[in-house]
Coordinates of C-alpha atoms and ligand atoms in Angstrom, one line a residue:
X27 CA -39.0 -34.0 -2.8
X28 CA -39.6 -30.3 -1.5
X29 CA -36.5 -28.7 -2.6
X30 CA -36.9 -24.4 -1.8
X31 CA -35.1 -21.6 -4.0
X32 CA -33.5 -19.1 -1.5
X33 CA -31.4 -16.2 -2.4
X34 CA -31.0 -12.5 -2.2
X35 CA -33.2 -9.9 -4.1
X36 CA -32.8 -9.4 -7.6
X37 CA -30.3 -12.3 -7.7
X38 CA -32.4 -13.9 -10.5
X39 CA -34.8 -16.2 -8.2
X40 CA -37.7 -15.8 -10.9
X41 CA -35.7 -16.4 -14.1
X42 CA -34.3 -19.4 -12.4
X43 CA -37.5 -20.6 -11.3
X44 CA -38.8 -20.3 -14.7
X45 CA -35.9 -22.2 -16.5
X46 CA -36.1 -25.3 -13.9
X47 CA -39.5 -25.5 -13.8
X48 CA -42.0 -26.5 -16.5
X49 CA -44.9 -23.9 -17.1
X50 CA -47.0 -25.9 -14.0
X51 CA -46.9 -23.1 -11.1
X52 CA -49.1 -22.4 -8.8
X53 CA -49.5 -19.5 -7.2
X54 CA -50.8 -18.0 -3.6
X55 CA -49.8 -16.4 -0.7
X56 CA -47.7 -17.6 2.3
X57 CA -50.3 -18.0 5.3
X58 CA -50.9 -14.6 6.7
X59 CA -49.1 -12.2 5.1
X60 CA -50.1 -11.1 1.1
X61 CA -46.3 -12.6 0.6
X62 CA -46.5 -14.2 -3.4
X63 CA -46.1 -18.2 -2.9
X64 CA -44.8 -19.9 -6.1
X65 CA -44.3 -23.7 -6.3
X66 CA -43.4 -25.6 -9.7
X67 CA -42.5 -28.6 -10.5
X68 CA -39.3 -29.8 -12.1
X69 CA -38.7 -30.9 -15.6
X70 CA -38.4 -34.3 -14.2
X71 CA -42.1 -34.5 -13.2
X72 CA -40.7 -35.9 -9.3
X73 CA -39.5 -33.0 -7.4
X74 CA -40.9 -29.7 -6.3
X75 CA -39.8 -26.0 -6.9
X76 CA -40.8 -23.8 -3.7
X77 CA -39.8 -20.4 -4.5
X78 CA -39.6 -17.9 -1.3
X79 CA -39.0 -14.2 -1.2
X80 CA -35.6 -12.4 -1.8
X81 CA -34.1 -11.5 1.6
X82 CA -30.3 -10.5 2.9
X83 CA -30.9 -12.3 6.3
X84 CA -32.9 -14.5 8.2
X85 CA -33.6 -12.2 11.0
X86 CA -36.5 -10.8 10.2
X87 CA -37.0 -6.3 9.7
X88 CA -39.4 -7.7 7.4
X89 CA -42.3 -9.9 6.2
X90 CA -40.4 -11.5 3.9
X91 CA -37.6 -12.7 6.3
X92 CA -40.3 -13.6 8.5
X93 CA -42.2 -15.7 5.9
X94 CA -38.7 -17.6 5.2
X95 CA -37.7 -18.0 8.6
X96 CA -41.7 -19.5 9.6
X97 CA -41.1 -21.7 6.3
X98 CA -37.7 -22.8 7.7
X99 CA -39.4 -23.0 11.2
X100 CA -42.9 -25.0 10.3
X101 CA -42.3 -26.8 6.9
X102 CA -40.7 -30.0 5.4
X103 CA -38.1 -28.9 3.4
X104 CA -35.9 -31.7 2.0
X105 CA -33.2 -29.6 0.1
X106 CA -32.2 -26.3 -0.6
X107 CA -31.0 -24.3 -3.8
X108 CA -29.4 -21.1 -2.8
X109 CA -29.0 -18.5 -5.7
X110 CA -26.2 -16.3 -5.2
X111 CA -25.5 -13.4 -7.6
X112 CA -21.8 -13.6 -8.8
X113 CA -20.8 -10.3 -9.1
X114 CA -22.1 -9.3 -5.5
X115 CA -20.7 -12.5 -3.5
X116 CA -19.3 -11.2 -0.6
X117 CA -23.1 -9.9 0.4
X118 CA -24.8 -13.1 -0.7
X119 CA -22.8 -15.4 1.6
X120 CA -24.1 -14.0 4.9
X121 CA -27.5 -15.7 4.0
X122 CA -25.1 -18.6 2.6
X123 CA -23.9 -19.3 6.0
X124 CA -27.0 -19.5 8.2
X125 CA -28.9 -21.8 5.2
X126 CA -25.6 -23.7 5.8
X127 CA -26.1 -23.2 10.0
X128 CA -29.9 -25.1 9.3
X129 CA -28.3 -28.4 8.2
X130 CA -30.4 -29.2 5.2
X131 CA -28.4 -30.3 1.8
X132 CA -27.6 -27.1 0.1
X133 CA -26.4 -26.8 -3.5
X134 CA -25.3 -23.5 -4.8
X135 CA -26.2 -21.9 -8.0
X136 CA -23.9 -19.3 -8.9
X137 CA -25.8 -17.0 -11.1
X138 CA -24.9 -13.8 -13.0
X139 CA -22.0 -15.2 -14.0
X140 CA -22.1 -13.1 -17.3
X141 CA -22.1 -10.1 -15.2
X142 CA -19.1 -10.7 -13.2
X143 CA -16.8 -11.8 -16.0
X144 CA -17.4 -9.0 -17.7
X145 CA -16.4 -7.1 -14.4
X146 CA -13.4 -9.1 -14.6
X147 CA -14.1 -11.0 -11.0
X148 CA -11.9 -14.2 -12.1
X149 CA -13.7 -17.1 -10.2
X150 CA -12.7 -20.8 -9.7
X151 CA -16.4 -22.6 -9.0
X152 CA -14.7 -25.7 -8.0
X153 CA -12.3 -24.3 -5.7
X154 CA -15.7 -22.3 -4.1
X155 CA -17.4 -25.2 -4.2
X156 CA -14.7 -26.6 -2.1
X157 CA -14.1 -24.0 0.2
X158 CA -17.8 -23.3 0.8
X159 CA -18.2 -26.9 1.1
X160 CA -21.3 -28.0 -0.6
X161 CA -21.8 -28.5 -4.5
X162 CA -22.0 -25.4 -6.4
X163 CA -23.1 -24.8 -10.3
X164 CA -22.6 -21.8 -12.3
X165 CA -25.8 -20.5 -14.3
X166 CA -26.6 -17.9 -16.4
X167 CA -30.6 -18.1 -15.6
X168 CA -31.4 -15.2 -17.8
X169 CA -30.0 -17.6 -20.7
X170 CA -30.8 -20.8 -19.4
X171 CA -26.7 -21.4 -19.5
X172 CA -26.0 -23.9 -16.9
X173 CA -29.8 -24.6 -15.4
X174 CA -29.5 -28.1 -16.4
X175 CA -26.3 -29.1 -14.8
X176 CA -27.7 -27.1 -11.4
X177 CA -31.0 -29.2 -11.6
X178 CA -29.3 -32.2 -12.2
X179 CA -27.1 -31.8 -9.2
X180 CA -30.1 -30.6 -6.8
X181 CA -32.6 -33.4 -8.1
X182 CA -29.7 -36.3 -7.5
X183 CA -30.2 -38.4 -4.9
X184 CA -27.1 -38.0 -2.3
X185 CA -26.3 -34.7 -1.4
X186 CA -23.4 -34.2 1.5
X187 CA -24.0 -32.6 4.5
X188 CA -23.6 -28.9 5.1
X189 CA -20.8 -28.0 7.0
X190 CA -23.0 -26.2 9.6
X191 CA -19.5 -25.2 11.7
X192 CA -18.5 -23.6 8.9
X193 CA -18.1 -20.3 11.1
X194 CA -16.3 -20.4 14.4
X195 CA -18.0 -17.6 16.7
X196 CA -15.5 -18.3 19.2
X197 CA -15.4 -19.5 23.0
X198 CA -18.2 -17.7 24.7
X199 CA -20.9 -18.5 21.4
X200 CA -19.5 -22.1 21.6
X201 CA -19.9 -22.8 24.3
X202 CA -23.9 -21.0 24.8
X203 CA -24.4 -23.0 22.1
X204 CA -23.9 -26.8 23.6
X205 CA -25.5 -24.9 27.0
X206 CA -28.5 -23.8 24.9
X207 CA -29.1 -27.4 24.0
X208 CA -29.3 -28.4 27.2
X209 CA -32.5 -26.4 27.5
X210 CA -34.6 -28.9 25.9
X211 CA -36.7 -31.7 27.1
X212 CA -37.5 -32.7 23.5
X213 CA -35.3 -31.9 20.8
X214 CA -37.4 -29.7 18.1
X215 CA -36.6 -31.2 14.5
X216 CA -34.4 -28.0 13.6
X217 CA -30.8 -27.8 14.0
X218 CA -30.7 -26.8 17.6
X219 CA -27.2 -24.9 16.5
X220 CA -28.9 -22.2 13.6
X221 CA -32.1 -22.0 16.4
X222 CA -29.2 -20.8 18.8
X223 CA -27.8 -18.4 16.5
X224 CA -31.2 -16.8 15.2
X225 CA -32.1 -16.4 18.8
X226 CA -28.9 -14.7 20.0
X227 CA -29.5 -12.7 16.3
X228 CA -32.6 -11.1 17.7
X229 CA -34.9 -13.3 15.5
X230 CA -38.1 -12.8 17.3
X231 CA -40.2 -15.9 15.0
X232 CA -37.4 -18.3 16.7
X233 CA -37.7 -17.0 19.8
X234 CA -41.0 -17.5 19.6
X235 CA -41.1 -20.7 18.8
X236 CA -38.9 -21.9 21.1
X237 CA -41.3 -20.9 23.8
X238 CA -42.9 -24.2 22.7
X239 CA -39.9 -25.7 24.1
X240 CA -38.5 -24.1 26.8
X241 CA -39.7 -21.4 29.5
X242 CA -39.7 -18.2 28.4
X243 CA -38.2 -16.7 31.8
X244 CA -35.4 -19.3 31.3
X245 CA -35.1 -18.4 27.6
X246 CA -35.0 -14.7 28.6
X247 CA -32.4 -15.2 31.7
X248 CA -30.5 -17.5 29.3
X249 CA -30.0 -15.2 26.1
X250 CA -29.5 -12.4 28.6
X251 CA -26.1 -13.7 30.0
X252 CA -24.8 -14.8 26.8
X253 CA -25.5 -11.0 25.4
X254 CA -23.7 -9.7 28.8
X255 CA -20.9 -11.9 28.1
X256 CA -20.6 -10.5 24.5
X257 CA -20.7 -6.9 25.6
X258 CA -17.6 -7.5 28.1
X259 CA -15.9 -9.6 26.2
X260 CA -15.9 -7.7 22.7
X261 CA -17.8 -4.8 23.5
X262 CA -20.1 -5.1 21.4
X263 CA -23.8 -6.0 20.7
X264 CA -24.1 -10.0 20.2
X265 CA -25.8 -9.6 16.6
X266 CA -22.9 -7.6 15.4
X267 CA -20.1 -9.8 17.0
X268 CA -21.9 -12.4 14.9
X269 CA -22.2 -10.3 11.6
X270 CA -18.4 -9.8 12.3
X271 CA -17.3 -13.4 12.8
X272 CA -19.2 -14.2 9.2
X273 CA -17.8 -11.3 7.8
X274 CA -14.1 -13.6 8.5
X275 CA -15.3 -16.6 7.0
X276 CA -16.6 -14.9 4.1
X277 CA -13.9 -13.0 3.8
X278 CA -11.4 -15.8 3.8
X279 CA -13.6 -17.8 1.1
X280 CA -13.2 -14.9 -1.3
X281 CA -9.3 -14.5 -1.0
X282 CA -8.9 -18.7 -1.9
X283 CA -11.3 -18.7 -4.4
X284 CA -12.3 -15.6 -6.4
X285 CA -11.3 -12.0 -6.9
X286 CA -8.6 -11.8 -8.6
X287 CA -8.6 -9.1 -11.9
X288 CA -7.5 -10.7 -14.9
X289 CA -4.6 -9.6 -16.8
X290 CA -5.0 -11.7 -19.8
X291 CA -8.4 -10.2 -21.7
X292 CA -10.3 -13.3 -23.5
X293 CA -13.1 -12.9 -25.0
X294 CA -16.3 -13.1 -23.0
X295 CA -18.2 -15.7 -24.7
X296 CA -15.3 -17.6 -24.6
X297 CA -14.8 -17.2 -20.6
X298 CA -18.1 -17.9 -20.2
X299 CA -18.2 -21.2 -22.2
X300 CA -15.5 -22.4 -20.3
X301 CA -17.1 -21.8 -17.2
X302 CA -21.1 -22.2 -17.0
X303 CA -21.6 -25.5 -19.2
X304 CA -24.8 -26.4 -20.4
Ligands
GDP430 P1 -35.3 -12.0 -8.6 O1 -35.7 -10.6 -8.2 O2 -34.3 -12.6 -7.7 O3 -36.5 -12.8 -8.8 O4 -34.5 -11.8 -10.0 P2 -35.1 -11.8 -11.5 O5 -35.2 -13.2 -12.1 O6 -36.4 -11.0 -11.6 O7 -33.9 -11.1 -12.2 C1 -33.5 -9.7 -12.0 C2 -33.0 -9.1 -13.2 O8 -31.7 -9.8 -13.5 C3 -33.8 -9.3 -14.4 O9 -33.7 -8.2 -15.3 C4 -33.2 -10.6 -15.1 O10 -33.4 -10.6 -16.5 C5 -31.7 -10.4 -14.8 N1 -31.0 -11.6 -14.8 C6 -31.3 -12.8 -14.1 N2 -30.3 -13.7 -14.3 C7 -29.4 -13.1 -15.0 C8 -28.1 -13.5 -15.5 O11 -27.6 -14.7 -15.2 N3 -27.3 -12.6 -16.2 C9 -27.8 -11.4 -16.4 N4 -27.0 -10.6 -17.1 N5 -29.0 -10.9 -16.0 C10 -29.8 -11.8 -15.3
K431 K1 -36.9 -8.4 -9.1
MG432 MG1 -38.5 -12.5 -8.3

């Protein structure tokens, strides 16, 4: 299987990479762009390690969002492993939520997790896990703490499904959304739901590709009136109304499940050992 490492920069991608892998890599660039490509194979000899630039969003300001969005776009990925640094959540989940949005298994590992207990975040991983919806390991990759247990649960065979509504961008979105499926003649294999939301984003490698599919006058009339819409109803540009509607969700996640300071000082080792288990 084609399983791809996705995450912020400086979340701890490459020390990740290195712990799940063996010391097979090979390494090029992403087709057209001098973007590093990394692939590995697993410990278990069966399943393959595709690591992909560090990026905040999909929506592309930069190469690197554009190389993971065409990747997302053009190749066959099976599963997904989305590194998320612990101590700096509430940022990470925005590119959480649209890997969720794409519909492929996801399993979380929560790295840094060092960091933010000795910043005193108090996190629950099961009740994240939970709220988030999709499996969800802490790791320590600097240490190797936890890399097992995260390959174990990426390399198994069942994975659920992603909760891809896991945002609700309300009536007007909603309801572009099962118009915008409308559009199509033949489905594309992406989740016509995250190609919807990408578009509306402003992410020009979607749009573009949807011109295979649809017309672009009818693409252009279509995203226009769903952006009007947006501006009267909230008054305000459609890629920010969307920011502000993850911003909720995110923001809900982290009241149930983490932040909290902790009164009680244990020792670190000892938090962490009952945490990140190896
Ligand atoms: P990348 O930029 O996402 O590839 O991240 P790197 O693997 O290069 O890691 C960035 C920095 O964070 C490096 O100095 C790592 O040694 C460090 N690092 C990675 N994982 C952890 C971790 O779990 N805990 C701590 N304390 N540091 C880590
Ligand atoms: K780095
Ligand atoms: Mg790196």
């Amino acid at each position: 299987m084609d399983i791809a490492l996705i995450g912020n920069p400086n979340t701890g991608k490459t020390s990740l990479f290195n712990n799940l892998t063996g010391s097979y890599e090979y390494v090029g660039n992403w087709s057209g762009v001098t973007v590093e490509k990394k692939v590995g194979q697993f410990k278990n000899k069966k399943d393959k390690l595709i690591d992909l630039p560090g990026i905040y969003s999909l929506t592309p300001l930069s190469k690197d969002e554009g190389v993971v969005t065409q990747f997302l776009l053009s190749e066959n990925v099976d599963k997904m492993i989305n590194i998320l640094d612990a101590s700096q959540l509430e940022r990470n989940l925005h590119l959480t939520i649209q890997l969720l949005e794409y519909g492929k298994p996801v399993v979380i590992g929560l790295n840094m997790m060092d960091v933010a207990l000795k910043r005193g975040f108090q996190i629950e991983p099961n009740q994240l896990s939970n709220q988030i919806g999709i499996p969800l390991k802490p790791v320590i990759a600097r240490t190797g703490k936890g890399c097992d247990m995260l390959a174990e649960a990426v390399t198994s065979e069942r994975l659920p499904e992603p909760n891809a509504r896991i945002v609700d961008y309300g009536k007007d979105i909603e309801e572009a959304i099962l118009r915008f499926e409308k559009l199509f003649d033949n489905k594309p294999n992406q989740s016509t739901r995250w190609l919807a939301l990408q578009m509306f984003e402003g992410n020009q490698y979607v749009i573009k590709y949807l011109e295979n599919y649809i017309e672009s006058e009818q693409l252009n009339q279509f995203l226009l009136e769903i952006k009007d819409a947006i501006k009267k109803s909230a008054g305000t540009s459609i890629d920010q109304f969307i920011f502000r509607k993850r911003k909720e969700t995110i923001n809900q996640i982290m009241t149930d499940a983490y932040i909290k300071r902790e009164q009680i000082i244990t020792p670190l080792s000892e938090k962490i050992d009952a945490i990140v288990t190896n």
